[in-house]
CSV table of C-alpha atoms in Angstrom, one decimal:
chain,number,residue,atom,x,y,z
E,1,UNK,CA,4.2,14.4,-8.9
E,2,UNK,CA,3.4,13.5,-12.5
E,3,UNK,CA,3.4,16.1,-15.5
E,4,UNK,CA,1.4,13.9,-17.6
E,5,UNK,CA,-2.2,15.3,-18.4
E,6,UNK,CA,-3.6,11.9,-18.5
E,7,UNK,CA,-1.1,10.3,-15.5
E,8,UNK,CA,-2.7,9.6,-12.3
E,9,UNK,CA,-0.9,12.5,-10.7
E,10,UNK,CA,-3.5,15.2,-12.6
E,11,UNK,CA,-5.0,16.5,-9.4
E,12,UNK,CA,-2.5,16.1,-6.8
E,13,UNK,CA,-0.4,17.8,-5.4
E,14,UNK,CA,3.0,18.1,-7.8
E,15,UNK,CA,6.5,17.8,-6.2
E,16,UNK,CA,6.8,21.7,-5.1
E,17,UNK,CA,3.4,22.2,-3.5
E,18,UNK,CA,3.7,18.3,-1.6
E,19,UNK,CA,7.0,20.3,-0.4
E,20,UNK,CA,5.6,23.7,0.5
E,21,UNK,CA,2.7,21.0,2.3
E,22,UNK,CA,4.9,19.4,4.2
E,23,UNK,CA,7.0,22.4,5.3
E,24,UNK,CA,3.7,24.0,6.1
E,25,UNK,CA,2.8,21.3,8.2
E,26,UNK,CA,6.3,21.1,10.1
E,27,UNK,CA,6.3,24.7,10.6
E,28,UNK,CA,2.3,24.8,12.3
E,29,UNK,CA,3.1,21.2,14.4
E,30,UNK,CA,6.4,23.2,15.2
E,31,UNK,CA,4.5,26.5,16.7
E,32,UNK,CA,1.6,24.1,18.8
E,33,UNK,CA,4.2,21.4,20.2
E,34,UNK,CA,6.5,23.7,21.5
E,35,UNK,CA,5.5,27.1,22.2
E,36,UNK,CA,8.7,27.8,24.4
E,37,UNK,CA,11.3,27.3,21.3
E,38,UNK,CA,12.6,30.7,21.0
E,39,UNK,CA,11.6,32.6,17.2
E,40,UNK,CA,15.2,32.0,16.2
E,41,UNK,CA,15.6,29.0,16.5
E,42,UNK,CA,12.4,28.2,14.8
E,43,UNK,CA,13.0,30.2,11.7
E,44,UNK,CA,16.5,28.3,11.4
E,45,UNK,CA,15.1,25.2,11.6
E,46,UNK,CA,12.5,26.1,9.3
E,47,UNK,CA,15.4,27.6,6.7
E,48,UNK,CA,17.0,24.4,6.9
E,49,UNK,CA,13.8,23.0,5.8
E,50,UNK,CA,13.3,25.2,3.0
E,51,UNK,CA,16.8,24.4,2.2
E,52,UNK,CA,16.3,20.5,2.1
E,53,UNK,CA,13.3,21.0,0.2
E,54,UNK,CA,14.6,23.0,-2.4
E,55,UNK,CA,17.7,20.5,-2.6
E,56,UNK,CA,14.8,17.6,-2.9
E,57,UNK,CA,12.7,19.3,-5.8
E,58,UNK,CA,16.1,19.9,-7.6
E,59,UNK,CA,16.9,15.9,-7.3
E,60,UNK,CA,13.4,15.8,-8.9
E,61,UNK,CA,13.6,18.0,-11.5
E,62,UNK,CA,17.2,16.6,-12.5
E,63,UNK,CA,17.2,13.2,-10.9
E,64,UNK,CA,19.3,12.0,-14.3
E,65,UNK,CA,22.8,14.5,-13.4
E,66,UNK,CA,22.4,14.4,-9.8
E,67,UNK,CA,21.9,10.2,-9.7
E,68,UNK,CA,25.2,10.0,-11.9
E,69,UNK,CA,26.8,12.7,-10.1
E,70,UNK,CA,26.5,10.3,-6.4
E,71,UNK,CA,27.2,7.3,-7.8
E,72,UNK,CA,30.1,8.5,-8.7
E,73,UNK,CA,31.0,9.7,-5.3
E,74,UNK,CA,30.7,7.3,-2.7
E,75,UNK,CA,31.1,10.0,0.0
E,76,UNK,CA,28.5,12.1,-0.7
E,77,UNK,CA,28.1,15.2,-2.6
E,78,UNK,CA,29.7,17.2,0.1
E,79,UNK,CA,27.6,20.9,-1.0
E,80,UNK,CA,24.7,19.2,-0.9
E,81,UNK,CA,25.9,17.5,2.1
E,82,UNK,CA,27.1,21.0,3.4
E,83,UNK,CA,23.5,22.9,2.9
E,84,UNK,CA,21.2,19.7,3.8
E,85,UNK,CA,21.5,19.6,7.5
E,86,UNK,CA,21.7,16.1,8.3
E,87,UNK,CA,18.1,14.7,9.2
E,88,UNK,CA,18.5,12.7,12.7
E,89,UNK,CA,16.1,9.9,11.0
E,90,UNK,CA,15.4,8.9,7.3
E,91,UNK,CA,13.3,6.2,5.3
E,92,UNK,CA,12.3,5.5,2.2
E,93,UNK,CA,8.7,4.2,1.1
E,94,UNK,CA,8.3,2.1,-1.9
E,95,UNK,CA,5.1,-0.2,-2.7
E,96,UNK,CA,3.1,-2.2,-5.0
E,97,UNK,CA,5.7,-3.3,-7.4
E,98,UNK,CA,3.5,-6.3,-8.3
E,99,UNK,CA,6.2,-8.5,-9.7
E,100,UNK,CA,5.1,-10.9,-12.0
E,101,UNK,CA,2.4,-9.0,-13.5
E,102,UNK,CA,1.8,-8.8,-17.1
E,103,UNK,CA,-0.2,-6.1,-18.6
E,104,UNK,CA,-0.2,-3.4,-20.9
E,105,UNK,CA,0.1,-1.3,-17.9
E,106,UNK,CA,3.5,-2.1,-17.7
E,107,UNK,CA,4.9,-5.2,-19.1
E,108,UNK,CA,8.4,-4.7,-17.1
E,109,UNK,CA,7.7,-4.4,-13.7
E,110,UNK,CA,10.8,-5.8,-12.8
E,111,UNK,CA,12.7,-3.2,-14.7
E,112,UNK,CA,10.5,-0.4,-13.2
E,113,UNK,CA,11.1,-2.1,-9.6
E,114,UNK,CA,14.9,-2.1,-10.6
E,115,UNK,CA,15.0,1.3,-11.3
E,116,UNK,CA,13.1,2.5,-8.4
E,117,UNK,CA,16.0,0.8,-6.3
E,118,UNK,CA,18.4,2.3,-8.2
E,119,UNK,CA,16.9,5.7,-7.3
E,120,UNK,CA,16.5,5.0,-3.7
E,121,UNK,CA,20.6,3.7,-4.1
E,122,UNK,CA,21.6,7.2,-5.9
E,123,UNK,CA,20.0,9.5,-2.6
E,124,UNK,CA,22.5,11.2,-1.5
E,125,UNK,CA,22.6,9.5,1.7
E,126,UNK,CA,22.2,6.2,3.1
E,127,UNK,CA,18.5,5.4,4.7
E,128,UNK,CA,18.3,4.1,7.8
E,129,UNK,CA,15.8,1.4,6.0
E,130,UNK,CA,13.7,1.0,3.3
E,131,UNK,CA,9.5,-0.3,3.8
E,132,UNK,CA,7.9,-2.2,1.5
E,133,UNK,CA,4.3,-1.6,2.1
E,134,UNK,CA,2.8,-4.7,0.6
E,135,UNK,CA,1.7,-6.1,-3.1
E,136,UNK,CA,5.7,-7.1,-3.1
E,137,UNK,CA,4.4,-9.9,-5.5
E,138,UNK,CA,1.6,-10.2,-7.8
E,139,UNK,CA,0.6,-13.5,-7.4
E,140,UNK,CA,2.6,-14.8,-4.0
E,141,UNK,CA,4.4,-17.7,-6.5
E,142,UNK,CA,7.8,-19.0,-4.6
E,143,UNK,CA,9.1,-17.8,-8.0
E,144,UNK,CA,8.1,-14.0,-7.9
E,145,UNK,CA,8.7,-13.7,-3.7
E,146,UNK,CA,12.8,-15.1,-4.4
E,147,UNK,CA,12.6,-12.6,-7.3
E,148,UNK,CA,11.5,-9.9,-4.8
E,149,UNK,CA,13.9,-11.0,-1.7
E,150,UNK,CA,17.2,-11.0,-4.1
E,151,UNK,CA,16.2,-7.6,-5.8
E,152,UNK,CA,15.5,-5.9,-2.7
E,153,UNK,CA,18.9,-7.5,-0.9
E,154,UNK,CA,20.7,-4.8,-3.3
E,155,UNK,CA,18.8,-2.1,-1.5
E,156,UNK,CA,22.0,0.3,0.1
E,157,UNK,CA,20.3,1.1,3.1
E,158,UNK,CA,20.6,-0.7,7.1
E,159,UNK,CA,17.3,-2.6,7.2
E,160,UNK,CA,14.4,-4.1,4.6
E,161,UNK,CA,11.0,-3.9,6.3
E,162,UNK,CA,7.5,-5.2,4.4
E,163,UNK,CA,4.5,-5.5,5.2
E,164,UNK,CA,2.0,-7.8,2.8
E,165,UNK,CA,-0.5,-7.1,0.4
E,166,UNK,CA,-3.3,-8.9,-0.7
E,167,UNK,CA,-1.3,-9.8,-3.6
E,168,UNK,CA,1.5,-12.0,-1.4
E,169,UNK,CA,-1.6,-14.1,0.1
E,170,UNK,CA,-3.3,-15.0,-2.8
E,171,UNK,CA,-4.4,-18.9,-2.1
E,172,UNK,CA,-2.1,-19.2,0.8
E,173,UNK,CA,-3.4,-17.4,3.7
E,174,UNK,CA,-0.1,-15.7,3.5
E,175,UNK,CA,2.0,-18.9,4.3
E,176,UNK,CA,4.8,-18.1,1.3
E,177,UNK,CA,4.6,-14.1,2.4
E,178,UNK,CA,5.4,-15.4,6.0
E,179,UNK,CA,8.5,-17.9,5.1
E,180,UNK,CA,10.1,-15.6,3.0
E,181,UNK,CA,9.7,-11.7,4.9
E,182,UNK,CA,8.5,-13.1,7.9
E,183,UNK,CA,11.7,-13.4,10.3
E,184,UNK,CA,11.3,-11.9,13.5
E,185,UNK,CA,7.5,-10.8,13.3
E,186,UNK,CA,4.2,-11.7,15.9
E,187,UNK,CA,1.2,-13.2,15.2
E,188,UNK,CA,0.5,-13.6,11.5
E,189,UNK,CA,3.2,-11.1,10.3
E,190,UNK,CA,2.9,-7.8,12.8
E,191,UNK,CA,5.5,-5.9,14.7
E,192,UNK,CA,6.9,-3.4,15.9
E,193,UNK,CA,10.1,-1.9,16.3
E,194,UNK,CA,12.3,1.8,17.2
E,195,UNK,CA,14.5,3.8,15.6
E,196,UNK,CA,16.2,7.1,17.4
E,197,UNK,CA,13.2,7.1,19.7
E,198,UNK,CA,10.4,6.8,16.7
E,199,UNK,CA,7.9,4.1,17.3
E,200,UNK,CA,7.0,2.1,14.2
E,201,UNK,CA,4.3,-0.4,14.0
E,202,UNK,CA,3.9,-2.7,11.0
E,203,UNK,CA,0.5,-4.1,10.7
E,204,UNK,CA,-1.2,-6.7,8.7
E,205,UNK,CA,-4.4,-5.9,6.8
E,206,UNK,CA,-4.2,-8.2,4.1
E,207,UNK,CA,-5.0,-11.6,5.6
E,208,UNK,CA,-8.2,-12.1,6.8
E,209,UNK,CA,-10.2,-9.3,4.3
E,210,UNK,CA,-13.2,-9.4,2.6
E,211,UNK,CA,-14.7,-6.1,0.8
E,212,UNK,CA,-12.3,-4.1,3.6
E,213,UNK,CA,-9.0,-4.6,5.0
E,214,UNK,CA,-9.1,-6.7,8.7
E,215,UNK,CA,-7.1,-6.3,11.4
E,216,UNK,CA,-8.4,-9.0,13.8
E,217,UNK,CA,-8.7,-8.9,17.9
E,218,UNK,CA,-5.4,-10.2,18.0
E,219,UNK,CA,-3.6,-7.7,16.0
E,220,UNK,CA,-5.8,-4.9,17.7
E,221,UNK,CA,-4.5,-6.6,21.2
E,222,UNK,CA,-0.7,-6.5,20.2
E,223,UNK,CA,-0.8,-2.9,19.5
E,224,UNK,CA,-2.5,-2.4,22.8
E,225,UNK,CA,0.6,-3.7,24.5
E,226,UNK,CA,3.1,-2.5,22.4
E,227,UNK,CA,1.9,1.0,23.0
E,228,UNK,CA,0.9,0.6,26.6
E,229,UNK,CA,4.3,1.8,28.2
E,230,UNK,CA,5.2,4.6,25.9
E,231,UNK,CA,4.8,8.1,26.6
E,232,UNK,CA,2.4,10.2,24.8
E,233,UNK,CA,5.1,12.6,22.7
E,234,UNK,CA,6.9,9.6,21.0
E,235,UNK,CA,6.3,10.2,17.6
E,236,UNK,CA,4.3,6.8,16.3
E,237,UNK,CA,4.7,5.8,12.5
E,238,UNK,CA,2.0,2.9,11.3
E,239,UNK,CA,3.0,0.9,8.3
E,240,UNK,CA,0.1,-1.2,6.7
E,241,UNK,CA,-1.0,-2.4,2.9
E,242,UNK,CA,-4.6,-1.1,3.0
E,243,UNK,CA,-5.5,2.6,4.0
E,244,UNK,CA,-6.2,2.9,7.5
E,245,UNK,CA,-8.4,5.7,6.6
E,246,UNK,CA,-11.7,5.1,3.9
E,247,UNK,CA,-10.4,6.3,1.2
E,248,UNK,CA,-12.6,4.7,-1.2
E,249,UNK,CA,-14.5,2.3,0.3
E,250,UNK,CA,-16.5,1.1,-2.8
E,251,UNK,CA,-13.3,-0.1,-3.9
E,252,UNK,CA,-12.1,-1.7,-0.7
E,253,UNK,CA,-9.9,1.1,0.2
E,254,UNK,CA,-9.7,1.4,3.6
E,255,UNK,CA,-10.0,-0.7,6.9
E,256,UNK,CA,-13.1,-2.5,9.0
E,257,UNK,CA,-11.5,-2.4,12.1
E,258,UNK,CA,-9.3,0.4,11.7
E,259,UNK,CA,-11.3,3.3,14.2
E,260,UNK,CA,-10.3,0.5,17.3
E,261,UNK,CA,-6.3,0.8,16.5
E,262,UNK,CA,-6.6,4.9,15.9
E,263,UNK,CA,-8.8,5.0,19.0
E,264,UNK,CA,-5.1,3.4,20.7
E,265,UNK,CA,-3.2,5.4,19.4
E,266,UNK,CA,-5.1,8.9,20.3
E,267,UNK,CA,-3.2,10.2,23.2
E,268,UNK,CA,0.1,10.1,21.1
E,269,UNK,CA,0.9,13.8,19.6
E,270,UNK,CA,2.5,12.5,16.2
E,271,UNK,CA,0.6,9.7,14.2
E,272,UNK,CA,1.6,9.1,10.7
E,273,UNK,CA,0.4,6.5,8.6
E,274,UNK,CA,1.7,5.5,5.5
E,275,UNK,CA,0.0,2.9,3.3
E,276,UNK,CA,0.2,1.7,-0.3
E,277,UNK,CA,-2.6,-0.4,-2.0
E,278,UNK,CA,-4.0,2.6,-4.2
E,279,UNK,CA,-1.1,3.2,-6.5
E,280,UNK,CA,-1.4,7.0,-6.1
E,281,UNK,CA,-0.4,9.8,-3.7
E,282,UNK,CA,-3.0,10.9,-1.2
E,283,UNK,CA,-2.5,12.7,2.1
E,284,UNK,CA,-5.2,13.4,5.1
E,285,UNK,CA,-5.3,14.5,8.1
E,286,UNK,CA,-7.7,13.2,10.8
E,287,UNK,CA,-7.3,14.6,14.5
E,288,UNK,CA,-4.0,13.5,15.8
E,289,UNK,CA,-3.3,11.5,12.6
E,290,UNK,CA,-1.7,11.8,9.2
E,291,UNK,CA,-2.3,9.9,6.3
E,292,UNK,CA,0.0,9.3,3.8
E,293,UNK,CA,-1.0,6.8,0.5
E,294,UNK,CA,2.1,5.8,-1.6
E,295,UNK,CA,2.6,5.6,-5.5
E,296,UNK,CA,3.2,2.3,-6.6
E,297,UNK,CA,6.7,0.3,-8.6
E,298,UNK,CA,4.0,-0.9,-11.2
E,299,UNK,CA,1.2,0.2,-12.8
E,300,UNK,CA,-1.6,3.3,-12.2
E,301,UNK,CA,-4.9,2.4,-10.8
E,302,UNK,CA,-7.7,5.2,-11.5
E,303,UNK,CA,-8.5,7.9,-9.0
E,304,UNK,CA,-11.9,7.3,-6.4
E,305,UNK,CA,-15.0,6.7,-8.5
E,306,UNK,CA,-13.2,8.0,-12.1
E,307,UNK,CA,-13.5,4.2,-13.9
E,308,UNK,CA,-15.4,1.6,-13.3
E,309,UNK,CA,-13.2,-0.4,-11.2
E,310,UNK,CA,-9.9,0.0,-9.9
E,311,UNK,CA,-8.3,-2.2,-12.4
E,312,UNK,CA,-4.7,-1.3,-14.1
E,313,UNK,CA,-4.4,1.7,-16.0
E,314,UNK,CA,-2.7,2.0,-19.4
E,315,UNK,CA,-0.9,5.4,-19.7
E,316,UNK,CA,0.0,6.9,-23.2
E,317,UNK,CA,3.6,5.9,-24.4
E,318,UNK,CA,6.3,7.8,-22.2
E,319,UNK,CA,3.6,8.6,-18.8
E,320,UNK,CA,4.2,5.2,-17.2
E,321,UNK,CA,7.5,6.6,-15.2
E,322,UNK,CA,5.3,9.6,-14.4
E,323,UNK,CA,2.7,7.7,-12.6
E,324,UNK,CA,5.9,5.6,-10.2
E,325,UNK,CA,7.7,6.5,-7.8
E,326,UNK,CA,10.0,6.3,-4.5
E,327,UNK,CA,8.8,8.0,-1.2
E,328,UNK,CA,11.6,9.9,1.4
E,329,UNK,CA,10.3,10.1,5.0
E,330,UNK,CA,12.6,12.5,7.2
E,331,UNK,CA,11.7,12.7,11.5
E,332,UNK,CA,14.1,15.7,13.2
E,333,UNK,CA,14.1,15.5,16.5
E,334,UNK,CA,12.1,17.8,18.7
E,335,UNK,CA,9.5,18.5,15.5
E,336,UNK,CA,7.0,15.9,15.6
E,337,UNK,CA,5.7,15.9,12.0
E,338,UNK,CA,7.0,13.7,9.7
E,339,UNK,CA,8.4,15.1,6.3
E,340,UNK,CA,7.2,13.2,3.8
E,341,UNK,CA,8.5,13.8,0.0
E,342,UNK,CA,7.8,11.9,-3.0
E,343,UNK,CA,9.5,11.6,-6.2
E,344,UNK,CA,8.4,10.3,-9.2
E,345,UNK,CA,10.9,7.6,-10.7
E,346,UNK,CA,13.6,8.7,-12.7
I,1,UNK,CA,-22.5,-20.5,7.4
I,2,UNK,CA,-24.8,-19.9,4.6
I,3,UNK,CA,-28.4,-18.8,5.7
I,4,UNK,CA,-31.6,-20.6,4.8
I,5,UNK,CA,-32.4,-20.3,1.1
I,6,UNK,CA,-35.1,-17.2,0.6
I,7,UNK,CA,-35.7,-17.3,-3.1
I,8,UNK,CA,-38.6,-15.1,-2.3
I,9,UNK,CA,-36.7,-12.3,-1.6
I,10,UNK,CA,-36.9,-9.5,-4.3
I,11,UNK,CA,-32.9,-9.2,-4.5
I,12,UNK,CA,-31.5,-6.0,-5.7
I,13,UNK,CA,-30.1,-6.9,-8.5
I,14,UNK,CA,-32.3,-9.4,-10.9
I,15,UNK,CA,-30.8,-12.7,-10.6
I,16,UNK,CA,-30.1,-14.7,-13.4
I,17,UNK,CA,-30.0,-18.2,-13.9
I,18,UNK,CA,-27.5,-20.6,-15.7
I,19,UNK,CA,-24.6,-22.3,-14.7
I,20,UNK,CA,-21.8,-20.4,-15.5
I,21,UNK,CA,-20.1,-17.1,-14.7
I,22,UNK,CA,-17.4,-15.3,-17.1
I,23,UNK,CA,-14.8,-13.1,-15.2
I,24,UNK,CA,-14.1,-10.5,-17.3
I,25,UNK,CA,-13.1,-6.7,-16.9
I,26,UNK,CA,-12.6,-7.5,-13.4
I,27,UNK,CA,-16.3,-8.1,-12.9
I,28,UNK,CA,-18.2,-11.9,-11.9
I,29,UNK,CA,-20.7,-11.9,-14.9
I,30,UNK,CA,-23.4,-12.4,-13.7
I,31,UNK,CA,-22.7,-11.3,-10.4
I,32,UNK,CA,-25.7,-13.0,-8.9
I,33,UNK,CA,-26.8,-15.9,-9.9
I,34,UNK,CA,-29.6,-18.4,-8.9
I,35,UNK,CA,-29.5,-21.9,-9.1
I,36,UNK,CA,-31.2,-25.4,-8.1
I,37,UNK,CA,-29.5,-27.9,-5.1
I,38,UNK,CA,-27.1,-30.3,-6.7
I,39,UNK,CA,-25.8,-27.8,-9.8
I,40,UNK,CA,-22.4,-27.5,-11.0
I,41,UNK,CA,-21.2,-23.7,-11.3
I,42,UNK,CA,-18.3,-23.3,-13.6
I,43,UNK,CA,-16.5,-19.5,-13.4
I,44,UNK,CA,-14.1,-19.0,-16.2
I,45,UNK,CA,-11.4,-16.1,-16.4
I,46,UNK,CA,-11.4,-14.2,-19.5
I,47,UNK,CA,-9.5,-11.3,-18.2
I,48,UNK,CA,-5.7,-11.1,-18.9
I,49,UNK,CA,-4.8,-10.4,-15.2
I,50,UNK,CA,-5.5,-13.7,-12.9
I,51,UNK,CA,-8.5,-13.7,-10.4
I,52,UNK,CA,-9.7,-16.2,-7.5
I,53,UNK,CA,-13.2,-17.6,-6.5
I,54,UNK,CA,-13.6,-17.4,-2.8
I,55,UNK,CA,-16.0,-17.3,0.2
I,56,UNK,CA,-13.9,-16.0,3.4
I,57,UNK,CA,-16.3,-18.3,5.4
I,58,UNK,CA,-17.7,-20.6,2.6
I,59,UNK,CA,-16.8,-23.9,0.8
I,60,UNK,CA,-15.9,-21.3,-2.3
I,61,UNK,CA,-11.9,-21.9,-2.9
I,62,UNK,CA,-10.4,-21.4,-5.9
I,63,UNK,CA,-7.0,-22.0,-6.9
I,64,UNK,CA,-5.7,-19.1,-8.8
I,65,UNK,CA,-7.1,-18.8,-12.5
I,66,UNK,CA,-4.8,-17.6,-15.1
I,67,UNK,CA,-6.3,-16.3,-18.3
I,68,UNK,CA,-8.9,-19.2,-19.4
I,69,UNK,CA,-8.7,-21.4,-16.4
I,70,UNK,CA,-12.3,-22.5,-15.5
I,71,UNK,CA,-13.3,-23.1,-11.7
I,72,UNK,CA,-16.5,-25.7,-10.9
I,73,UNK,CA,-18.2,-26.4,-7.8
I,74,UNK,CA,-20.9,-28.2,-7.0
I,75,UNK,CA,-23.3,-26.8,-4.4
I,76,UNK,CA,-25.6,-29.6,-2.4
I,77,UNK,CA,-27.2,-27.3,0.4
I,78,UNK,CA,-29.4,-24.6,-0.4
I,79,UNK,CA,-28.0,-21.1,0.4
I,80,UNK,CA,-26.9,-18.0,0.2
I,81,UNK,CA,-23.5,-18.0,-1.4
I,82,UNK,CA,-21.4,-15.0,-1.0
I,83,UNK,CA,-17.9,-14.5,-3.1
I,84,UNK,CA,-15.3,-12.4,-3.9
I,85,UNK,CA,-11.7,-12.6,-5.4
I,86,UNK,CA,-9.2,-12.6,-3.2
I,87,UNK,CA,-6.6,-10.7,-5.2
I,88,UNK,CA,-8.8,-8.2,-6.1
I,89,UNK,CA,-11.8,-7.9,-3.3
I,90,UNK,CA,-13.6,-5.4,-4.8
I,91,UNK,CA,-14.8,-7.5,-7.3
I,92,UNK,CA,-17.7,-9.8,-5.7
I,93,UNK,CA,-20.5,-12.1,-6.2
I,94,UNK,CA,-23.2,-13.9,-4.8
I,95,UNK,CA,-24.8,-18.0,-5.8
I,96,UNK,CA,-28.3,-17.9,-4.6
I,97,UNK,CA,-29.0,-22.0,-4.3
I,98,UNK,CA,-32.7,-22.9,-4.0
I,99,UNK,CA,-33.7,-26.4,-2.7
């Protein structure tokens, strides 16, 4: 994702190969879910995945031209339009954009979270919404939230879903977090909702943690009702702040009571978790499920166990941008993997 | 609740007495500390980025420090005192409290 050397993108996967992942992934959950789709029509849907791919790493490479290019055009680019068959179902990931932080890691993050939704505004489509997975604010001051709320109103997409971070219940058990993003949700933020018969479950991690993120009986009850009645090929996408997987658990990265909510969601044939809290880009597959860690809006944190802590990372002068980024989450119906691409900001 | 005091215990890291704990680096310096019934601990941020004092299940509740910002509490039981900061959990810290 990052070119930098020293960026927090060194040893992941870059833009191409996250590509050439995901496609890889579409193409094996394509041959085990449905064995009875003739070859043809396999190898054009997997064209028209190589095709979107290629039309996504060339937005990366020169995200400047093509940005101007739309924003000129509020109809579309109608090539790209022509060659990018039309995804039934598309989101876009952003997280950690830690407003009201100030640091040498970045001391803008309000202009780096402005430009990130400028990016997601300059796709060359409309998402159906846009998830904020938590650390919205950096402190959870009335100030910052307001900041957050009006910035994110000039997202062009249907829908604004968040989820918090530990950072919007700092002192407050998540009380300011709740009256400003919480219309609508269960319990102490949670909740669920469908879009063109994908299941997505936002979940709370934040509010009750000590070392690890928490989930709580009650939370753990919800999502045993809310999956109770559906069947076992609807494709299930869980938001939360903290991994859901141990990433790092030294560092708190990952979840106490997680296995109990995974061990719900086993029967299902498509999991896919995406989570932010870690500030880089890390994928993993467990069983049924796939994980997917988000960039962050704000600053780099170090990889696993490479500094002492994970406090915020100062990049040499020009490899902050590197280091952000904006996340693009495509479902076509009848493949049940999510295709997950992420761009580094602009 | 916090458990009887066992100052007898060999912890595992030596703890270190004194009154006062400096947040710096994103780090409770020292992390554990020992101290007598009826003390006043003071933690004081010296890092740039803000921190809390908290136990999830303790009478530990700091307001949010900002660069400088000092935090006391006075601890009249004996115990075992566990903390973190809430904004960034990995960073943690334990008040032993002898009687």
């Amino acid at each position: 994702m990052t070119g930098g050397q020293e960026g927090p993108g060194q040893d992941r996967p870059d833009q191409d190969s996250a590509a050439r992942d995901s496609a890889a992934r579409d193409q094996a959950a394509r041959g085990h879910e449905q064995p009875a789709a003739g070859r043809g029509f396999s190898r054009r849907q997997l064209a028209r995945h190589a095709t979107w791919f290629g039309a996504a790493v060339a937005l990366t490479v020169v995200g400047g031209e093509v940005t101007r290019h739309v924003v000129n055009d509020d109809h579309g680019d109608a090539a790209t339009a022509g060659v990018a068959a039309a995804p039934d179902l598309r989101f876009v990931q952003i997280s950690d954009s830690h407003l009201g932080f100030h640091g040498t890691a970045n001391p803008d993050v309000t202009t780096s979270f402005q430009r990130a939704i400028n990016q997601v505004n300059a796709l060359p489509y409309r998402p159906d919404f846009v998830l904020h997975t938590g650390d919205i604010s950096h402190l959870s001051t009335p100030a910052q939230f307001d900041q957050a709320k009006q910035m994110m109103s000039g997202l062009r997409t249907g829908m604004v879903y968040t989820v918090p971070g530990e950072h919007d219940s700092v002192d407050d058990g998540g009380r300011q977090y709740l009256a400003t993003f919480g219309a609508g949700t269960r319990g102490q933020g949670w909740y669920s909702f469908d879009v063109r018969g994908v299941h997505f479950i936002s979940l709370v991690n934040t509010f009750a943690l000590e070392a690890l993120g928490h989930l709580g009986t009650d939370q753990i009850d919800f999502v045993r009702k809310d999956v109770a009645g559906l069947s076992s090929d609807t494709p299930i996408v869980v938001f939360s702040h903290i991994p859901l997987f141990a990433m790092y658990p030294k560092w708190g990265w990952g979840t106490d009571d997680s296995a109990t909510v995974l061990a719900l969601l086993k029967r299902f044939s498509s999991v896919t978790c995406l989570n932010g809290h870690v500030h880089q880009l890390f994928t993993k597959r467990e069983g049924n499920v796939t994980f997917h860690s988000a960039t962050t809006t704000a600053y780099p944190l170090p990889h696993p166990g490479q500094a002492p802590a994970p406090t915020p990372q100062t990049l040499p002068p020009g490899k902050l941008a590197g280091a952000l980024g904006i996340r693009e989450v495509a479902y076509h119906p009848g493949n049940p993997a999510l295709t997950v691409t992420d761009t580094r900001l602009a | 609740m916090p458990a009887g005091a066992r100052a007898s215990d060999p912890a595992a890291q030596a703890p270190v007495s004194g009154t006062t704990v400096d947040i710096r680096n994103f780090a409770f310096s020292p992390a554990n500390l020992t101290v007598r019934v009826g003390t006043t601990v003071a933690w004081t941020n010296r890092d740039a980025d803000a921190h809390t004092v908290v136990s999830t299940n303790g009478p530990l509740h700091s307001p949010t420090l900002n660069t400088g910002d000092t935090y006391k509490y006075t601890f009249a039981k004996a115990g075992s005192y566990s903390y973190l900061c809430s904004i960034h959990p990995f960073m943690v810290g334990t008040v032993v409290v002898t009687a």
